mmCIF file of C-alpha atoms in Angstrom:
data_model
loop_
_atom_site.group_PDB
_atom_site.id
_atom_site.type_symbol
_atom_site.label_atom_id
_atom_site.label_comp_id
_atom_site.label_asym_id
_atom_site.label_seq_id
_atom_site.Cartn_x
_atom_site.Cartn_y
_atom_site.Cartn_z
ATOM 1 C CA MET L 1 -22.637 7.721 -64.726
ATOM 2 C CA SER L 2 -20.086 6.146 -67.082
ATOM 3 C CA LEU L 3 -19.221 2.480 -66.967
ATOM 4 C CA THR L 4 -15.780 3.379 -65.640
ATOM 5 C CA GLY L 5 -17.310 5.399 -62.802
ATOM 6 C CA THR L 6 -19.743 2.624 -61.983
ATOM 7 C CA LEU L 7 -16.957 0.053 -61.872
ATOM 8 C CA GLY L 8 -14.840 2.397 -59.722
ATOM 9 C CA ALA L 9 -17.666 2.913 -57.258
ATOM 10 C CA ALA L 10 -18.250 -0.823 -57.054
ATOM 11 C CA ALA L 11 -14.533 -1.475 -56.553
ATOM 12 C CA SER L 12 -14.362 1.040 -53.705
ATOM 13 C CA GLY L 13 -17.332 -0.651 -52.065
ATOM 14 C CA LEU L 14 -15.742 -4.067 -52.355
ATOM 15 C CA ASP L 15 -12.478 -2.707 -50.999
ATOM 16 C CA SER L 16 -14.338 -1.180 -48.062
ATOM 17 C CA ILE L 17 -16.101 -4.475 -47.342
ATOM 18 C CA ALA L 18 -12.782 -6.319 -47.436
ATOM 19 C CA LYS L 19 -11.262 -3.849 -44.948
ATOM 20 C CA GLN L 20 -14.284 -4.119 -42.655
ATOM 21 C CA LEU L 21 -14.080 -7.921 -42.735
ATOM 22 C CA ALA L 22 -10.385 -7.679 -41.846
ATOM 23 C CA VAL L 23 -11.215 -5.477 -38.859
ATOM 24 C CA VAL L 24 -13.999 -7.827 -37.739
ATOM 25 C CA SER L 25 -11.639 -10.783 -38.073
ATOM 26 C CA GLN L 26 -9.039 -8.932 -36.016
ATOM 27 C CA ASN L 27 -11.617 -8.121 -33.335
ATOM 28 C CA VAL L 28 -12.685 -11.767 -33.092
ATOM 29 C CA ALA L 29 -9.096 -13.019 -33.004
ATOM 30 C CA ASN L 30 -8.196 -10.626 -30.194
ATOM 31 C CA ALA L 31 -11.417 -10.878 -28.201
ATOM 32 C CA SER L 32 -9.556 -12.443 -25.267
ATOM 33 C CA THR L 33 -6.315 -10.502 -25.669
ATOM 34 C CA PRO L 34 -5.637 -8.374 -22.543
ATOM 35 C CA GLY L 35 -5.620 -4.668 -23.352
ATOM 36 C CA TYR L 36 -7.119 -5.028 -26.818
ATOM 37 C CA THR L 37 -9.969 -2.660 -27.665
ATOM 38 C CA ARG L 38 -12.528 -3.438 -30.337
ATOM 39 C CA GLU L 39 -11.897 -1.457 -33.529
ATOM 40 C CA VAL L 40 -14.341 -0.019 -36.022
ATOM 41 C CA LEU L 41 -13.842 1.239 -39.578
ATOM 42 C CA PRO L 42 -15.483 4.567 -40.431
ATOM 43 C CA VAL L 43 -17.138 4.522 -43.880
ATOM 44 C CA GLN L 44 -18.808 7.419 -45.681
ATOM 45 C CA ASP L 45 -20.248 8.086 -49.095
ATOM 46 C CA ALA L 46 -17.985 9.659 -51.653
ATOM 47 C CA GLY L 47 -19.533 11.742 -54.388
ATOM 48 C CA VAL L 48 -19.380 14.978 -56.334
ATOM 49 C CA SER L 49 -22.404 17.145 -57.218
ATOM 50 C CA GLY L 50 -24.783 14.419 -56.203
ATOM 51 C CA VAL L 51 -23.033 11.803 -58.301
ATOM 52 C CA ALA L 52 -22.084 8.729 -56.238
ATOM 53 C CA LEU L 53 -18.456 7.750 -56.656
ATOM 54 C CA GLY L 54 -18.334 4.908 -54.142
ATOM 55 C CA VAL L 55 -17.338 5.004 -50.498
ATOM 56 C CA ARG L 56 -14.428 6.423 -48.564
ATOM 57 C CA THR L 57 -12.924 4.273 -45.788
ATOM 58 C CA GLY L 58 -11.041 5.996 -42.957
ATOM 59 C CA PRO L 59 -8.378 4.583 -40.647
ATOM 60 C CA ALA L 60 -9.534 2.089 -38.028
ATOM 61 C CA SER L 61 -10.432 3.637 -34.696
ATOM 62 C CA ARG L 62 -11.287 2.176 -31.314
ATOM 63 C CA SER L 63 -14.827 1.726 -30.036
ATOM 64 C CA LEU L 64 -14.298 2.983 -26.494
ATOM 65 C CA ASP L 65 -16.382 4.753 -23.855
ATOM 66 C CA LEU L 66 -13.863 7.236 -22.466
ATOM 67 C CA ALA L 67 -15.994 8.092 -19.422
ATOM 68 C CA LEU L 68 -16.308 4.411 -18.550
ATOM 69 C CA GLN L 69 -12.582 3.934 -19.039
ATOM 70 C CA SER L 70 -11.889 6.819 -16.642
ATOM 71 C CA ARG L 71 -14.121 5.287 -13.979
ATOM 72 C CA LEU L 72 -12.453 1.919 -14.522
ATOM 73 C CA LEU L 73 -9.007 3.439 -13.974
ATOM 74 C CA GLU L 74 -10.206 5.144 -10.808
ATOM 75 C CA SER L 75 -11.673 1.896 -9.502
ATOM 76 C CA SER L 76 -8.531 -0.033 -10.376
ATOM 77 C CA ALA L 77 -6.381 2.485 -8.504
ATOM 78 C CA GLY L 78 -8.606 2.057 -5.457
ATOM 79 C CA VAL L 79 -8.252 -1.717 -5.612
ATOM 80 C CA ALA L 80 -4.466 -1.401 -5.899
ATOM 81 C CA ALA L 81 -4.379 0.896 -2.866
ATOM 82 C CA GLY L 82 -6.587 -1.441 -0.847
ATOM 83 C CA LYS L 83 -4.426 -4.438 -1.697
ATOM 84 C CA ALA L 84 -1.267 -2.576 -0.682
ATOM 85 C CA HIS L 85 -2.880 -1.692 2.638
ATOM 86 C CA ALA L 86 -4.104 -5.252 3.239
ATOM 87 C CA ASP L 87 -0.749 -6.806 2.304
ATOM 88 C CA ALA L 88 1.088 -4.486 4.684
ATOM 89 C CA LEU L 89 -1.200 -5.284 7.595
ATOM 90 C CA ALA L 90 -1.231 -9.041 6.960
ATOM 91 C CA GLY L 91 2.149 -9.364 8.667
ATOM 92 C CA LEU L 92 0.838 -7.464 11.670
ATOM 93 C CA ASP L 93 -2.161 -9.783 11.897
ATOM 94 C CA ALA L 94 0.156 -12.781 11.937
ATOM 95 C CA ALA L 95 2.461 -11.227 14.536
ATOM 96 C CA SER L 96 -0.375 -10.144 16.815
ATOM 97 C CA GLY L 97 -1.727 -13.690 17.015
ATOM 98 C CA LYS L 98 -5.242 -14.936 16.503
ATOM 99 C CA PRO L 99 -7.597 -13.493 19.142
ATOM 100 C CA GLY L 100 -8.411 -16.116 21.711
ATOM 101 C CA SER L 101 -5.451 -18.305 20.794
ATOM 102 C CA GLY L 102 -3.557 -17.357 23.943
ATOM 103 C CA TYR L 103 -0.669 -16.012 21.873
ATOM 104 C CA ASP L 104 -2.155 -12.586 21.229
ATOM 105 C CA LEU L 105 -1.262 -9.763 23.644
ATOM 106 C CA PRO L 106 -4.524 -9.977 25.638
ATOM 107 C CA GLY L 107 -4.076 -13.753 25.879
ATOM 108 C CA LEU L 108 -0.459 -13.457 26.992
ATOM 109 C CA LEU L 109 -1.393 -10.827 29.533
ATOM 110 C CA GLY L 110 -4.226 -13.041 30.768
ATOM 111 C CA THR L 111 -1.799 -15.928 31.155
ATOM 112 C CA LEU L 112 0.489 -13.704 33.211
ATOM 113 C CA ARG L 113 -2.426 -12.613 35.349
ATOM 114 C CA ASP L 114 -3.424 -16.213 35.996
ATOM 115 C CA GLY L 115 0.155 -17.007 36.926
ATOM 116 C CA LEU L 116 0.293 -14.142 39.386
ATOM 117 C CA SER L 117 -3.043 -15.196 40.875
ATOM 118 C CA THR L 118 -1.690 -18.701 41.415
ATOM 119 C CA LEU L 119 1.468 -17.293 42.948
ATOM 120 C CA ALA L 120 -0.627 -15.161 45.271
ATOM 121 C CA ASN L 121 -1.843 -18.337 46.940
ATOM 122 C CA ASP L 122 1.729 -19.443 47.662
ATOM 123 C CA PRO L 123 4.134 -16.499 47.214
ATOM 124 C CA ALA L 124 7.171 -18.480 48.334
ATOM 125 C CA ASN L 125 6.705 -21.222 45.719
ATOM 126 C CA GLY L 126 9.937 -21.090 43.720
ATOM 127 C CA THR L 127 8.567 -23.171 40.844
ATOM 128 C CA GLN L 128 5.590 -20.856 40.413
ATOM 129 C CA GLN L 129 7.856 -17.824 40.650
ATOM 130 C CA ARG L 130 9.915 -19.132 37.735
ATOM 131 C CA GLN L 131 6.719 -19.925 35.858
ATOM 132 C CA VAL L 132 5.537 -16.333 36.234
ATOM 133 C CA VAL L 133 8.917 -15.087 34.964
ATOM 134 C CA ALA L 134 8.491 -17.326 31.893
ATOM 135 C CA GLN L 135 4.963 -16.003 31.369
ATOM 136 C CA ALA L 136 6.199 -12.418 31.669
ATOM 137 C CA ASP L 137 8.919 -13.252 29.166
ATOM 138 C CA GLY L 138 6.272 -14.576 26.772
ATOM 139 C CA LEU L 139 4.370 -11.301 27.021
ATOM 140 C CA ALA L 140 7.547 -9.285 26.437
ATOM 141 C CA ARG L 141 8.315 -11.389 23.375
ATOM 142 C CA GLY L 142 4.790 -10.767 22.137
ATOM 143 C CA PHE L 143 5.450 -7.029 22.336
ATOM 144 C CA ASN L 144 8.793 -7.528 20.600
ATOM 145 C CA ALA L 145 7.287 -9.534 17.736
ATOM 146 C CA LEU L 146 4.438 -7.126 17.098
ATOM 147 C CA GLY L 147 6.697 -4.076 17.401
ATOM 148 C CA THR L 148 9.167 -5.627 14.981
ATOM 149 C CA ALA L 149 6.344 -6.424 12.556
ATOM 150 C CA VAL L 150 5.275 -2.764 12.631
ATOM 151 C CA SER L 151 8.857 -1.672 11.963
ATOM 152 C CA VAL L 152 9.250 -4.177 9.112
ATOM 153 C CA ALA L 153 5.957 -3.068 7.582
ATOM 154 C CA ARG L 154 7.036 0.569 7.685
ATOM 155 C CA GLN L 155 10.361 -0.233 6.048
ATOM 156 C CA SER L 156 8.559 -2.305 3.415
ATOM 157 C CA ALA L 157 6.272 0.640 2.719
ATOM 158 C CA GLN L 158 9.291 2.920 2.252
ATOM 159 C CA ASP L 159 11.022 0.415 -0.038
ATOM 160 C CA GLY L 160 7.769 -0.081 -1.951
ATOM 161 C CA ILE L 161 7.409 3.644 -2.569
ATOM 162 C CA VAL L 162 10.900 3.772 -4.083
ATOM 163 C CA ALA L 163 10.246 0.749 -6.323
ATOM 164 C CA ASP L 164 6.782 1.957 -7.346
ATOM 165 C CA ALA L 165 8.108 5.434 -8.152
ATOM 166 C CA ASP L 166 10.653 3.850 -10.498
ATOM 167 C CA ALA L 167 7.910 1.770 -12.148
ATOM 168 C CA ALA L 168 5.648 4.814 -12.495
ATOM 169 C CA ASN L 169 8.499 6.828 -14.023
ATOM 170 C CA ALA L 170 9.172 4.130 -16.622
ATOM 171 C CA ALA L 171 5.479 3.968 -17.511
ATOM 172 C CA LEU L 172 5.193 7.767 -17.737
ATOM 173 C CA ARG L 173 8.096 7.930 -20.167
ATOM 174 C CA SER L 174 6.554 5.120 -22.235
ATOM 175 C CA ILE L 175 3.306 7.083 -22.374
ATOM 176 C CA GLY L 176 5.264 10.111 -23.628
ATOM 177 C CA THR L 177 6.992 8.069 -26.333
ATOM 178 C CA LEU L 178 3.755 6.434 -27.491
ATOM 179 C CA SER L 179 1.966 9.785 -27.443
ATOM 180 C CA ASP L 180 4.582 11.233 -29.781
ATOM 181 C CA GLN L 181 3.989 8.324 -32.155
ATOM 182 C CA ILE L 182 0.215 8.786 -31.902
ATOM 183 C CA ILE L 183 0.476 12.508 -32.631
ATOM 184 C CA ALA L 184 2.573 11.814 -35.742
ATOM 185 C CA ALA L 185 0.333 8.975 -36.965
ATOM 186 C CA GLN L 186 -2.821 11.000 -36.401
ATOM 187 C CA ALA L 187 -1.339 13.879 -38.403
ATOM 188 C CA ARG L 188 -0.646 11.460 -41.286
ATOM 189 C CA GLY L 189 -4.166 10.060 -41.148
ATOM 190 C CA ASP L 190 -2.966 6.595 -40.109
ATOM 191 C CA SER L 191 -4.768 4.350 -37.649
ATOM 192 C CA ILE L 192 -3.653 4.930 -34.070
ATOM 193 C CA ALA L 193 -5.748 2.167 -32.475
ATOM 194 C CA GLY L 194 -2.831 -0.178 -31.806
ATOM 195 C CA LEU L 195 -0.690 2.606 -30.388
ATOM 196 C CA GLU L 196 -3.542 3.714 -28.137
ATOM 197 C CA ASP L 197 -3.962 0.163 -26.816
ATOM 198 C CA ALA L 198 -0.258 0.042 -25.981
ATOM 199 C CA ARG L 199 -0.449 3.452 -24.325
ATOM 200 C CA ASP L 200 -3.506 2.453 -22.303
ATOM 201 C CA ALA L 201 -1.532 -0.448 -20.825
ATOM 202 C CA GLN L 202 1.004 2.062 -19.484
ATOM 203 C CA VAL L 203 -1.787 4.410 -18.387
ATOM 204 C CA GLN L 204 -3.169 1.528 -16.296
ATOM 205 C CA VAL L 205 0.214 1.085 -14.612
ATOM 206 C CA VAL L 206 0.488 4.771 -13.684
ATOM 207 C CA ALA L 207 -3.125 4.911 -12.497
ATOM 208 C CA ASP L 208 -2.668 1.875 -10.250
ATOM 209 C CA LEU L 209 0.521 3.297 -8.779
ATOM 210 C CA THR L 210 -0.456 6.948 -8.346
ATOM 211 C CA GLY L 211 -4.214 7.224 -8.824
ATOM 212 C CA ALA L 212 -3.526 9.636 -11.698
ATOM 213 C CA ARG L 213 -6.244 10.888 -14.032
ATOM 214 C CA PHE L 214 -5.514 11.334 -17.724
ATOM 215 C CA LEU L 215 -6.822 14.178 -19.861
ATOM 216 C CA ARG L 216 -6.907 13.686 -23.628
ATOM 217 C CA GLN L 217 -5.732 16.472 -25.882
ATOM 218 C CA SER L 218 -7.058 17.181 -29.390
ATOM 219 C CA ASN L 219 -3.746 16.292 -31.027
ATOM 220 C CA GLY L 220 -3.740 12.829 -29.429
ATOM 221 C CA ASP L 221 -1.499 13.686 -26.482
ATOM 222 C CA LEU L 222 -2.319 13.085 -22.800
ATOM 223 C CA LEU L 223 -1.920 15.007 -19.560
ATOM 224 C CA ALA L 224 -1.358 12.990 -16.371
ATOM 225 C CA VAL L 225 -2.547 14.564 -13.129
ATOM 226 C CA ALA L 226 -2.188 12.924 -9.704
ATOM 227 C CA GLY L 227 -3.563 14.726 -6.666
ATOM 228 C CA GLY L 228 -3.453 18.030 -8.506
ATOM 229 C CA VAL L 229 0.181 17.450 -9.525
ATOM 230 C CA LEU L 230 1.007 17.407 -13.239
ATOM 231 C CA LEU L 231 3.219 14.405 -13.970
ATOM 232 C CA PRO L 232 5.576 15.107 -16.902
ATOM 233 C CA LEU L 233 5.532 12.447 -19.601
ATOM 234 C CA ARG L 234 8.811 13.309 -21.268
ATOM 235 C CA ALA L 235 11.158 13.970 -18.347
ATOM 236 C CA SER L 236 14.775 12.912 -18.935
ATOM 237 C CA SER L 237 14.828 11.567 -15.362
ATOM 238 C CA GLY L 238 12.191 11.002 -12.720
ATOM 239 C CA PRO L 239 9.767 12.717 -12.708
ATOM 240 C CA LEU L 240 8.910 11.125 -9.338
ATOM 241 C CA VAL L 241 11.982 11.283 -7.129
ATOM 242 C CA ILE L 242 12.409 9.691 -3.700
ATOM 243 C CA SER L 243 15.543 8.505 -1.917
ATOM 244 C CA ALA L 244 16.011 5.054 -0.444
ATOM 245 C CA ALA L 245 16.273 5.080 3.350
ATOM 246 C CA THR L 246 16.437 2.791 6.358
ATOM 247 C CA LEU L 247 13.758 3.704 8.875
ATOM 248 C CA ALA L 248 14.157 3.027 12.582
ATOM 249 C CA PRO L 249 11.175 2.817 14.949
ATOM 250 C CA ASN L 250 12.015 6.289 16.194
ATOM 251 C CA THR L 251 12.483 7.864 12.759
ATOM 252 C CA PRO L 252 10.224 10.939 12.891
ATOM 253 C CA LEU L 253 8.045 12.051 10.029
ATOM 254 C CA SER L 254 10.315 15.053 9.521
ATOM 255 C CA ALA L 255 13.196 12.705 8.666
ATOM 256 C CA VAL L 256 11.532 10.387 6.145
ATOM 257 C CA PRO L 257 12.347 10.920 2.445
ATOM 258 C CA LEU L 258 9.991 13.161 0.502
ATOM 259 C CA VAL L 259 8.543 12.454 -2.915
ATOM 260 C CA THR L 260 9.309 15.308 -5.280
ATOM 261 C CA VAL L 261 8.448 16.273 -8.844
ATOM 262 C CA GLY L 262 10.706 18.861 -10.408
ATOM 263 C CA GLY L 263 12.191 19.575 -6.981
ATOM 264 C CA ALA L 264 8.802 20.354 -5.387
ATOM 265 C CA ASP L 265 7.520 18.255 -2.481
ATOM 266 C CA VAL L 266 4.383 16.359 -3.578
ATOM 267 C CA THR L 267 4.319 13.791 -0.753
ATOM 268 C CA GLY L 268 1.086 15.113 0.725
ATOM 269 C CA ALA L 269 -0.597 15.376 -2.667
ATOM 270 C CA LEU L 270 -0.067 11.752 -3.669
ATOM 271 C CA THR L 271 -2.979 10.058 -1.934
ATOM 272 C CA GLY L 272 -4.155 7.631 -4.611
ATOM 273 C CA GLY L 273 -3.017 4.284 -5.905
ATOM 274 C CA ARG L 274 -0.397 2.035 -4.370
ATOM 275 C CA ILE L 275 2.065 4.850 -3.732
ATOM 276 C CA GLY L 276 -0.583 6.856 -1.893
ATOM 277 C CA ALA L 277 -1.462 3.829 0.253
ATOM 278 C CA SER L 278 2.207 3.190 1.040
ATOM 279 C CA LEU L 279 2.765 6.825 2.000
ATOM 280 C CA ALA L 280 -0.239 6.701 4.339
ATOM 281 C CA LEU L 281 1.079 3.502 5.907
ATOM 282 C CA ARG L 282 4.596 4.857 6.310
ATOM 283 C CA ASP L 283 3.664 8.293 7.621
ATOM 284 C CA GLN L 284 0.352 7.787 9.442
ATOM 285 C CA VAL L 285 -1.017 4.289 10.020
ATOM 286 C CA LEU L 286 2.127 2.454 11.109
ATOM 287 C CA PRO L 287 3.578 5.278 13.257
ATOM 288 C CA ALA L 288 0.215 5.450 15.039
ATOM 289 C CA LEU L 289 0.306 1.696 15.660
ATOM 290 C CA GLN L 290 3.892 1.968 16.890
ATOM 291 C CA SER L 291 2.951 4.783 19.227
ATOM 292 C CA GLY L 292 -0.018 2.868 20.621
ATOM 293 C CA LEU L 293 2.034 -0.274 21.140
ATOM 294 C CA ASP L 294 4.881 1.635 22.786
ATOM 295 C CA GLY L 295 2.377 3.391 25.031
ATOM 296 C CA PHE L 296 0.792 0.110 26.078
ATOM 297 C CA ALA L 297 4.172 -1.511 26.815
ATOM 298 C CA GLN L 298 5.399 1.526 28.755
ATOM 299 C CA GLY L 299 2.117 1.790 30.667
ATOM 300 C CA LEU L 300 2.331 -1.864 31.669
ATOM 301 C CA ALA L 301 5.961 -1.517 32.751
ATOM 302 C CA SER L 302 5.176 1.643 34.696
ATOM 303 C CA SER L 303 2.216 -0.033 36.433
ATOM 304 C CA PHE L 304 4.437 -2.827 37.684
ATOM 305 C CA LYS L 305 7.069 -0.350 38.823
ATOM 306 C CA ALA L 306 4.485 1.770 40.608
ATOM 307 C CA ALA L 307 3.284 -1.353 42.408
ATOM 308 C CA GLY L 308 6.813 -1.956 43.702
ATOM 309 C CA LEU L 309 8.360 -4.239 41.110
ATOM 310 C CA ALA L 310 10.099 -3.245 37.879
ATOM 311 C CA LEU L 311 9.197 -6.475 36.086
ATOM 312 C CA PHE L 312 9.471 -5.035 32.567
ATOM 313 C CA THR L 313 12.365 -2.781 31.557
ATOM 314 C CA ASP L 314 14.415 -1.682 28.591
ATOM 315 C CA PRO L 315 17.717 -3.527 27.861
ATOM 316 C CA GLY L 316 19.485 -1.174 30.268
ATOM 317 C CA GLY L 317 17.191 -2.116 33.147
ATOM 318 C CA ALA L 318 15.254 1.164 33.166
ATOM 319 C CA VAL L 319 11.539 1.826 32.914
ATOM 320 C CA PRO L 320 10.877 4.852 30.677
ATOM 321 C CA ALA L 321 8.953 7.604 32.426
ATOM 322 C CA ALA L 322 7.025 8.206 29.196
ATOM 323 C CA PRO L 323 6.408 6.160 26.022
ATOM 324 C CA SER L 324 9.509 6.124 23.847
ATOM 325 C CA ALA L 325 9.534 5.152 20.179
ATOM 326 C CA GLY L 326 10.564 1.533 19.762
ATOM 327 C CA PHE L 327 10.150 0.515 23.419
ATOM 328 C CA ALA L 328 7.835 -2.340 22.403
ATOM 329 C CA GLN L 329 10.639 -3.822 20.272
ATOM 330 C CA THR L 330 13.093 -3.885 23.187
ATOM 331 C CA VAL L 331 10.986 -4.367 26.326
ATOM 332 C CA GLN L 332 12.123 -7.383 28.327
ATOM 333 C CA VAL L 333 11.777 -9.021 31.690
ATOM 334 C CA SER L 334 14.096 -7.330 34.165
ATOM 335 C CA ALA L 335 17.471 -9.050 34.333
ATOM 336 C CA ALA L 336 17.299 -8.693 38.124
ATOM 337 C CA VAL L 337 13.990 -10.567 38.328
ATOM 338 C CA ARG L 338 15.308 -13.245 35.978
ATOM 339 C CA ALA L 339 18.257 -13.745 38.274
ATOM 340 C CA VAL L 340 16.190 -13.643 41.479
ATOM 341 C CA PRO L 341 12.586 -14.772 40.770
ATOM 342 C CA SER L 342 11.757 -14.362 44.448
ATOM 343 C CA MET L 343 11.638 -10.628 43.774
ATOM 344 C CA LEU L 344 8.117 -11.349 42.521
ATOM 345 C CA ARG L 345 7.243 -11.844 46.178
ATOM 346 C CA ASP L 346 9.664 -9.536 47.927
ATOM 347 C CA GLY L 347 9.305 -6.748 45.415
ATOM 348 C CA ALA L 348 5.570 -6.680 46.003
ATOM 349 C CA GLY L 349 6.013 -5.678 49.630
ATOM 350 C CA PRO L 350 5.959 -7.426 52.982
ATOM 351 C CA ALA L 351 2.282 -8.347 52.787
ATOM 352 C CA GLY L 352 3.036 -11.624 51.037
ATOM 353 C CA ALA L 353 0.102 -12.915 49.030
ATOM 354 C CA ALA L 354 -1.874 -9.748 49.599
ATOM 355 C CA GLY L 355 1.048 -7.771 48.196
ATOM 356 C CA VAL L 356 1.134 -9.846 45.031
ATOM 357 C CA THR L 357 -2.590 -9.371 44.603
ATOM 358 C CA ALA L 358 -2.162 -5.624 45.057
ATOM 359 C CA LEU L 359 0.529 -5.682 42.395
ATOM 360 C CA LEU L 360 -1.749 -7.490 39.971
ATOM 361 C CA ASP L 361 -4.634 -5.141 40.709
ATOM 362 C CA ALA L 362 -2.393 -2.148 40.096
ATOM 363 C CA VAL L 363 -1.393 -3.544 36.706
ATOM 364 C CA LEU L 364 -4.961 -4.249 35.673
ATOM 365 C CA ASP L 365 -6.114 -0.840 36.882
ATOM 366 C CA GLY L 366 -3.375 0.816 34.827
ATOM 367 C CA PRO L 367 -3.097 0.129 31.101
ATOM 368 C CA LEU L 368 -6.150 -2.094 30.779
ATOM 369 C CA ARG L 369 -8.720 0.063 32.491
ATOM 370 C CA GLY L 370 -8.064 2.904 30.026
ATOM 371 C CA GLY L 371 -8.631 0.602 27.085
ATOM 372 C CA ALA L 372 -5.043 0.792 25.798
ATOM 373 C CA GLY L 373 -4.854 -3.009 25.778
#
């Protein structure tokens, strides 16, 4: 080898070492930087016909276990979904009262039962009659608070879906833009490590929101798939579309806004991430809680009515013959009983104390015996 060739080979080696030191320095400096992935510099021998001509240094690439990254994204989406579910139900826990505190529904019902038992010993006691009315009012307010909390949680879930869809759309478009830059840089032979780190940050956002999986293409592009639905990365609008809406307690599932992609309904397919959790809350969990609460309130009101006293009614003074959506939010102590507390005695029948006891027994044998309480 000539002196010039030897010097050239040595220079290429020194240049390669300098580049590797720069990459190592960058890795150390960014060790605690969120989203940064350690980079490596590929180096290979350069030579012709067995004659060493130095080394060839390629563009920096990331040292990343793609399978591990995929599992991490899946786990992160699950955590996001669980947090959304827990946050939504936290308000219900607060509204339902701590078990055993006396302010939860069983405690309020127990207080009413004790009041009726006391009244049974002296049915004509006006003070105790008014006390029972106040206790019944406390129970009705407990139903109202919990029913309202369910309604608020459902509306929050709907609003959250709209906001999260907007956030997912922004992240999807960012992924598309960064992918275009990665494709161009990869074709030029430039390092794409920094661009991939930036894209991964947006991938994390979409995964947390939708539970999407990402498939890497040979040219550097990505495909995003959520619940079997392909999510476009370069849509001019959307691609997730859902309308804002105000949901009432009696808003049926058929009337809630759908999530669409390209005009196709994908509501049922989106089961992962925060959006999937919010859809489940809005369409399944919270309506079921509302139905159970309405059924309990209506069963209690019907039990009193069947015993001879319509103690609990809707605002119009009626007792629904069957559970109606939102009854728990509006159930109240009958205006007639409020005005004439002695109806607690007279409405129970002419048997006096025995009649009141029969009334109480009828209530306890109604909604509570079946476990609805």
